[in-house]
Phi, psi and omega in degrees: 000134176270138178282147172292149183288344186241039182290155172275105188300312179301320178295318179298313181294328175293320177296321177300316181295335179277352178289147181284315183262187180285148178231130182236143166258120181254118182285169179295339177275353179097004177288141179250118175256119177285109188289355174268354178274134179298319179296316178295323177296321178298313179297315179301315180296320178296320178297315180293316182297322181266355184050040184297325181237011182049038181054035180280079180191189181214158177259134173234151179235148178275328180257115183304332180293333180290337181303322181293332178289334185253355185304322183291347178264358187243158178276000000 
């Protein structure tokens, strides 16, 4: 799932924490950031704040039910 460019980051990260399974942001270079990790959330927030990659990546979930929790943040 591709993220919308104007997401509310705190709301998105709160939705990620409510997911049952793992949630990853996969960069265009193939790096996997575990979005439940505080360090990964920090890096993700820095990327969004600086628009370093223009959100050129995608969100994946391990539990298919979690997709519905994050759908409103995705294109």
